[in-house]
CSV table of C-alpha atoms and ligand atoms in Angstrom, one decimal:
chain,number,residue,atom,x,y,z
A,1,MET,CA,107.7,58.3,-229.8
A,2,HIS,CA,105.2,56.8,-232.3
A,3,LYS,CA,101.5,56.6,-230.9
A,4,THR,CA,99.5,53.9,-232.4
A,5,ILE,CA,95.7,54.0,-232.8
A,6,ILE,CA,94.1,50.5,-233.0
A,7,ALA,CA,90.5,50.3,-234.3
A,8,HIS,CA,88.8,47.9,-231.9
A,9,ARG,CA,86.8,45.3,-233.8
A,10,GLY,CA,87.5,47.4,-236.9
A,11,MET,CA,85.7,50.9,-237.1
A,12,SER,CA,83.1,49.5,-234.8
A,13,SER,CA,81.2,52.7,-234.2
A,14,LEU,CA,80.7,53.3,-238.0
A,15,ALA,CA,79.9,49.7,-239.1
A,16,PRO,CA,79.0,46.3,-237.6
A,17,GLU,CA,81.9,45.1,-235.4
A,18,ASN,CA,84.3,42.5,-236.7
A,19,THR,CA,82.9,42.6,-240.3
A,20,LEU,CA,84.8,43.3,-243.6
A,21,ALA,CA,82.8,46.6,-243.7
A,22,ALA,CA,84.2,47.7,-240.3
A,23,PHE,CA,87.8,46.7,-241.3
A,24,SER,CA,87.5,48.4,-244.8
A,25,LEU,CA,86.8,51.7,-243.2
A,26,CYS,CA,90.2,51.8,-241.5
A,27,LYS,CA,92.0,52.9,-244.7
A,28,GLU,CA,89.4,55.5,-245.6
A,29,HIS,CA,90.0,57.0,-242.1
A,30,GLY,CA,93.8,56.8,-242.1
A,31,VAL,CA,93.8,54.1,-239.4
A,32,LYS,CA,96.7,51.7,-239.9
A,33,TRP,CA,95.9,49.2,-237.2
A,34,PHE,CA,92.8,47.1,-236.4
A,35,GLU,CA,92.1,44.6,-233.5
A,36,CYS,CA,89.8,41.6,-234.3
A,37,ASP,CA,88.8,38.6,-232.4
A,38,VAL,CA,89.3,35.0,-233.8
A,39,ASP,CA,87.1,32.0,-233.1
A,40,ILE,CA,86.7,28.5,-234.6
A,41,LEU,CA,83.7,26.7,-236.1
A,42,GLN,CA,82.9,23.1,-235.8
A,43,ASP,CA,84.8,22.2,-239.1
A,44,GLY,CA,88.0,24.1,-238.0
A,45,THR,CA,87.3,27.2,-240.0
A,46,LEU,CA,88.7,30.3,-238.2
A,47,VAL,CA,86.2,33.2,-238.2
A,48,ILE,CA,86.2,36.8,-236.9
A,49,SER,CA,83.8,37.1,-234.0
A,50,HIS,CA,83.9,38.6,-230.5
A,51,ASP,CA,81.2,36.3,-229.1
A,52,ASP,CA,81.1,32.6,-229.1
A,53,THR,CA,77.5,32.7,-230.1
A,54,LEU,CA,75.6,34.3,-232.9
A,55,ASP,CA,72.9,35.9,-230.7
A,56,ARG,CA,74.2,39.4,-230.2
A,57,CYS,CA,75.6,40.3,-233.7
A,58,THR,CA,73.7,38.3,-236.3
A,59,ASP,CA,70.1,37.4,-237.2
A,60,LYS,CA,70.5,34.0,-235.8
A,61,SER,CA,71.2,32.4,-232.4
A,62,GLY,CA,73.4,29.4,-231.4
A,63,ARG,CA,77.0,28.5,-230.8
A,64,LEU,CA,79.8,29.1,-233.3
A,65,CYS,CA,81.2,25.7,-232.6
A,66,ASP,CA,77.9,24.2,-233.8
A,67,ILE,CA,78.1,25.7,-237.4
A,68,THR,CA,80.4,25.2,-240.3
A,69,ARG,CA,81.7,27.4,-243.1
A,70,ASN,CA,78.8,26.6,-245.3
A,71,ASP,CA,76.4,28.1,-242.8
A,72,LEU,CA,78.1,31.5,-242.9
A,73,GLU,CA,76.4,32.4,-246.2
A,74,SER,CA,72.9,32.3,-244.6
A,75,ILE,CA,73.9,34.3,-241.6
A,76,ASP,CA,73.5,38.1,-241.7
A,77,ALA,CA,76.0,39.9,-239.5
A,78,GLY,CA,75.2,43.5,-240.5
A,79,SER,CA,71.5,44.2,-240.4
A,80,TRP,CA,71.5,44.5,-236.6
A,81,PHE,CA,73.7,47.6,-236.9
A,82,GLY,CA,71.9,49.4,-239.8
A,83,ASP,CA,70.0,48.8,-243.1
A,84,ALA,CA,73.1,49.8,-245.1
A,85,PHE,CA,74.9,46.7,-243.8
A,86,THR,CA,72.3,44.0,-244.5
A,87,GLY,CA,73.9,41.0,-246.0
A,88,GLU,CA,77.3,41.6,-244.2
A,89,ARG,CA,78.8,38.2,-243.3
A,90,ILE,CA,80.9,36.9,-240.4
A,91,PRO,CA,84.3,37.0,-242.1
A,92,THR,CA,86.7,34.1,-242.2
A,93,LEU,CA,90.3,34.9,-241.1
A,94,GLN,CA,91.3,34.0,-244.7
A,95,GLN,CA,89.1,36.8,-246.0
A,96,LEU,CA,90.5,39.2,-243.5
A,97,ILE,CA,94.1,38.5,-244.2
A,98,CYS,CA,93.3,39.2,-247.9
A,99,LEU,CA,91.8,42.5,-246.9
A,100,ALA,CA,94.8,43.4,-244.7
A,101,ASN,CA,97.2,42.5,-247.5
A,102,ASP,CA,95.2,44.5,-250.1
A,103,GLN,CA,94.7,47.5,-247.9
A,104,GLN,CA,98.0,47.5,-246.2
A,105,LEU,CA,96.6,47.3,-242.7
A,106,ASN,CA,98.3,45.9,-239.6
A,107,LEU,CA,96.5,43.4,-237.3
A,108,ASN,CA,96.1,42.7,-233.7
A,109,ILE,CA,94.4,39.3,-233.7
A,110,GLU,CA,92.9,38.3,-230.3
A,111,ILE,CA,92.6,34.6,-229.8
A,112,LYS,CA,89.3,34.0,-227.9
A,113,SER,CA,89.4,31.7,-224.9
A,114,LEU,CA,87.1,28.9,-225.9
A,115,PRO,CA,84.6,27.3,-223.7
A,116,ALA,CA,84.6,24.2,-226.0
A,117,GLY,CA,87.8,22.6,-224.7
A,118,ALA,CA,91.6,22.3,-225.1
A,119,GLU,CA,91.5,20.2,-228.2
A,120,LEU,CA,89.6,22.8,-230.1
A,121,SER,CA,92.0,25.5,-228.8
A,122,GLN,CA,94.9,23.4,-230.1
A,123,LEU,CA,93.2,23.3,-233.5
A,124,LEU,CA,92.6,27.1,-233.4
A,125,ILE,CA,96.4,27.6,-232.8
A,126,SER,CA,97.4,25.3,-235.5
A,127,ASN,CA,95.1,26.7,-238.1
A,128,LEU,CA,96.0,30.3,-237.1
A,129,ILE,CA,99.7,29.6,-237.5
A,130,SER,CA,99.0,28.0,-241.0
A,131,GLU,CA,96.7,30.8,-242.2
A,132,LEU,CA,99.1,33.6,-241.1
A,133,GLN,CA,101.5,32.2,-243.7
A,134,ALA,CA,99.3,34.2,-246.3
A,135,LEU,CA,100.0,37.5,-244.5
A,136,ASN,CA,102.4,39.7,-246.5
A,137,SER,CA,105.7,40.2,-244.8
A,138,ALA,CA,105.3,43.9,-244.8
A,139,ARG,CA,102.2,43.7,-242.6
A,140,GLU,CA,102.8,44.1,-238.8
A,141,LEU,CA,101.0,41.6,-236.5
A,142,ILE,CA,100.4,41.3,-232.7
A,143,VAL,CA,98.6,38.2,-231.5
A,144,SER,CA,97.0,38.6,-228.1
A,145,SER,CA,94.9,36.7,-225.6
A,146,PHE,CA,93.3,36.8,-222.2
A,147,ASN,CA,94.1,33.1,-222.1
A,148,HIS,CA,97.8,33.2,-221.2
A,149,GLN,CA,98.1,29.4,-221.5
A,150,VAL,CA,96.9,29.5,-225.1
A,151,LEU,CA,99.2,32.6,-225.8
A,152,ALA,CA,102.2,30.9,-224.4
A,153,GLU,CA,101.5,27.8,-226.6
A,154,PHE,CA,101.1,30.0,-229.6
A,155,LYS,CA,104.4,31.8,-229.0
A,156,ARG,CA,106.2,28.5,-228.5
A,157,ARG,CA,105.0,27.4,-232.0
A,158,SER,CA,105.4,30.8,-233.5
A,159,PRO,CA,108.3,32.4,-231.8
A,160,ASN,CA,108.9,35.1,-234.3
A,161,THR,CA,105.3,36.6,-234.0
A,162,SER,CA,104.8,39.3,-231.4
A,163,VAL,CA,102.4,38.5,-228.8
A,164,ALA,CA,100.5,40.5,-226.1
A,165,CYS,CA,99.1,39.4,-222.8
A,166,LEU,CA,95.7,40.9,-222.3
A,167,PHE,CA,94.6,41.8,-218.7
A,168,GLU,CA,91.4,43.0,-217.2
A,169,SER,CA,91.8,45.4,-214.4
A,170,HIS,CA,90.8,42.7,-211.8
A,171,THR,CA,93.2,40.0,-213.3
A,172,LEU,CA,96.2,42.4,-213.4
A,173,GLY,CA,98.1,41.4,-210.2
A,174,HIS,CA,101.5,41.6,-208.8
A,175,ASP,CA,102.4,38.6,-210.9
A,176,TRP,CA,102.0,40.3,-214.2
A,177,GLN,CA,105.7,40.2,-215.1
A,178,THR,CA,105.9,36.5,-214.4
A,179,ILE,CA,103.0,35.9,-216.8
A,180,ILE,CA,104.7,38.1,-219.4
A,181,GLU,CA,107.9,36.0,-219.1
A,182,TYR,CA,106.1,32.7,-219.3
A,183,CYS,CA,104.4,33.9,-222.5
A,184,ARG,CA,107.6,35.6,-223.8
A,185,ALA,CA,105.3,38.4,-224.6
A,186,ASP,CA,106.4,41.5,-226.4
A,187,TYR,CA,103.4,43.6,-225.3
A,188,ILE,CA,101.1,44.0,-222.4
A,189,HIS,CA,97.5,45.0,-223.1
A,190,PRO,CA,96.0,46.2,-219.9
A,191,GLN,CA,92.4,47.4,-219.5
A,192,ASN,CA,92.0,51.2,-219.4
A,193,GLU,CA,89.9,51.4,-216.3
A,194,GLY,CA,92.0,51.8,-213.2
A,195,LEU,CA,95.2,52.1,-215.0
A,196,THR,CA,97.5,54.6,-213.3
A,197,LYS,CA,100.7,56.5,-214.3
A,198,GLU,CA,102.7,54.4,-211.8
A,199,MET,CA,101.6,51.1,-213.4
A,200,VAL,CA,102.4,52.4,-216.9
A,201,ARG,CA,105.9,53.4,-215.6
A,202,GLU,CA,106.5,50.0,-214.1
A,203,PHE,CA,105.5,48.3,-217.4
A,204,LYS,CA,107.8,50.6,-219.4
A,205,ASP,CA,110.6,50.2,-217.0
A,206,SER,CA,110.5,46.5,-217.6
A,207,GLY,CA,111.1,47.1,-221.3
A,208,ILE,CA,107.7,45.9,-222.5
A,209,LYS,CA,105.4,47.8,-224.9
A,210,VAL,CA,102.0,48.9,-223.8
A,211,ASN,CA,98.7,49.0,-225.7
A,212,VAL,CA,95.6,50.0,-223.6
A,213,TRP,CA,92.0,49.0,-224.2
A,214,THR,CA,89.4,50.2,-224.9
A,215,VAL,CA,89.8,54.0,-224.8
A,216,ASN,CA,86.8,55.9,-226.1
A,217,ASP,CA,87.8,59.4,-224.7
A,218,LEU,CA,90.2,61.6,-226.4
A,219,ALA,CA,91.4,63.3,-223.2
A,220,ARG,CA,92.1,60.0,-221.5
A,221,ALA,CA,94.0,58.8,-224.6
A,222,ASN,CA,96.1,61.9,-224.5
A,223,GLU,CA,96.8,61.3,-220.8
A,224,LEU,CA,97.8,57.7,-221.5
A,225,PHE,CA,100.1,58.7,-224.4
A,226,ASN,CA,101.7,61.3,-222.1
A,227,TRP,CA,102.4,58.5,-219.6
A,228,GLY,CA,104.3,56.7,-222.3
A,229,VAL,CA,101.8,54.1,-223.6
A,230,ASP,CA,102.6,52.9,-227.1
A,231,GLY,CA,99.0,52.4,-228.4
A,232,ILE,CA,95.4,52.5,-227.6
A,233,CYS,CA,92.6,50.3,-228.8
A,234,THR,CA,89.4,52.4,-229.5
A,235,ASP,CA,85.9,52.2,-231.0
A,236,ILE,CA,86.1,55.9,-232.1
A,237,ALA,CA,89.4,55.9,-234.2
A,238,GLN,CA,87.7,58.3,-236.7
A,239,GLN,CA,87.5,61.0,-234.0
A,240,PHE,CA,91.2,61.1,-233.3
A,241,PRO,CA,93.1,64.1,-234.7
A,242,SER,CA,94.7,63.5,-238.0
A,243,LYS,CA,98.3,63.4,-236.5
A,244,TYR,CA,97.4,59.9,-235.3
A,245,ARG,CA,95.8,58.8,-238.6
A,246,MET,CA,98.3,59.3,-241.3
B,301,G3P,O1,92.1,43.5,-227.4
B,301,G3P,C1,91.4,44.5,-226.7
B,301,G3P,C2,90.0,44.1,-226.5
B,301,G3P,O2,89.4,43.6,-227.7
B,301,G3P,C3,89.8,43.1,-225.4
B,301,G3P,O3,88.5,42.8,-225.0
B,301,G3P,O4,86.3,41.7,-224.9
B,301,G3P,O5,86.8,43.7,-226.6
B,301,G3P,O6,87.8,41.4,-227.0
B,301,G3P,P1,87.2,42.4,-225.9
B,302,MG,MG1,89.0,41.8,-228.7
C-alpha cells in the first residue's frame, strides 16, 4: 500500500511555516505532498497562514481580516525564523498554486475556521473554488477543515474535489461516521495523540482513507503505517527514509 508523507505547513522545521520557501523545499527533499492553511484578507484575497493574526509568524501584529493584498509587501514572514529568510512574504493562494504546478507538488489545503463570520467564510469558499481552477489537472488535491459545516458546503459546491474531515482527539466522538457522511468526505484526518489501532481499523473498515496529523516521531509513523493509515502529516518530512520520499 502506498504511504504518503505530507509536509505540514511545508518543510516547516527547515523554513518559516506556510511560506514559499517552506513549500519550495519539498521538491528538494523528495516530498510530493504538502499541507497548508488558507485564510482570507479584508479584500477577499486568499492567503496561506495558520493563524488569523500576524503576531506569531511575522514582524507585525493585527488581524488578517483587517489587511489587504497591498499590505503583504510590507510584512516580513521569514525573519522570525532565521536571517536567511528575511523578506519572505505571506503567500497568496494564487502564488502557491503556481508553485505547486511548477514543482509538481500535491496539496492538502486546510480551510481555516474563521472568527469573522459566515459571510466571509462563504467568500473564502467561492474564491477557493475559483482559484483552484488554475491548478493543473495532474496535481492531486485534498481540501480539509475542522469546520465541518464549511467543509460540507465546499463539497456541495465542488463535488469532484476530495475532502477530509479534520478531528482533534477531543472532538472525535462516536458520531464521526455521521459527520463524514454529511460532508461526503473521502478522508478522515484524525489527530495523532490518543489514536489507537482499533480506531484506525474502524475507519478503514468503513472504506475511508486516513491521514494522521501531526506525527513528528519516526517510530510512531511506522506504527501508524503498520496499522493501515494512508498518510501522515509531519513537520520533519526530511528525516523520513528515502522510501517515503521518491
Ligand atoms: O491538517 C493537519 C493540521 O494542519 C491541523 O492542525 O492547527 O496545524 O492546522 P493545524
Ligand atoms: Mg493546518
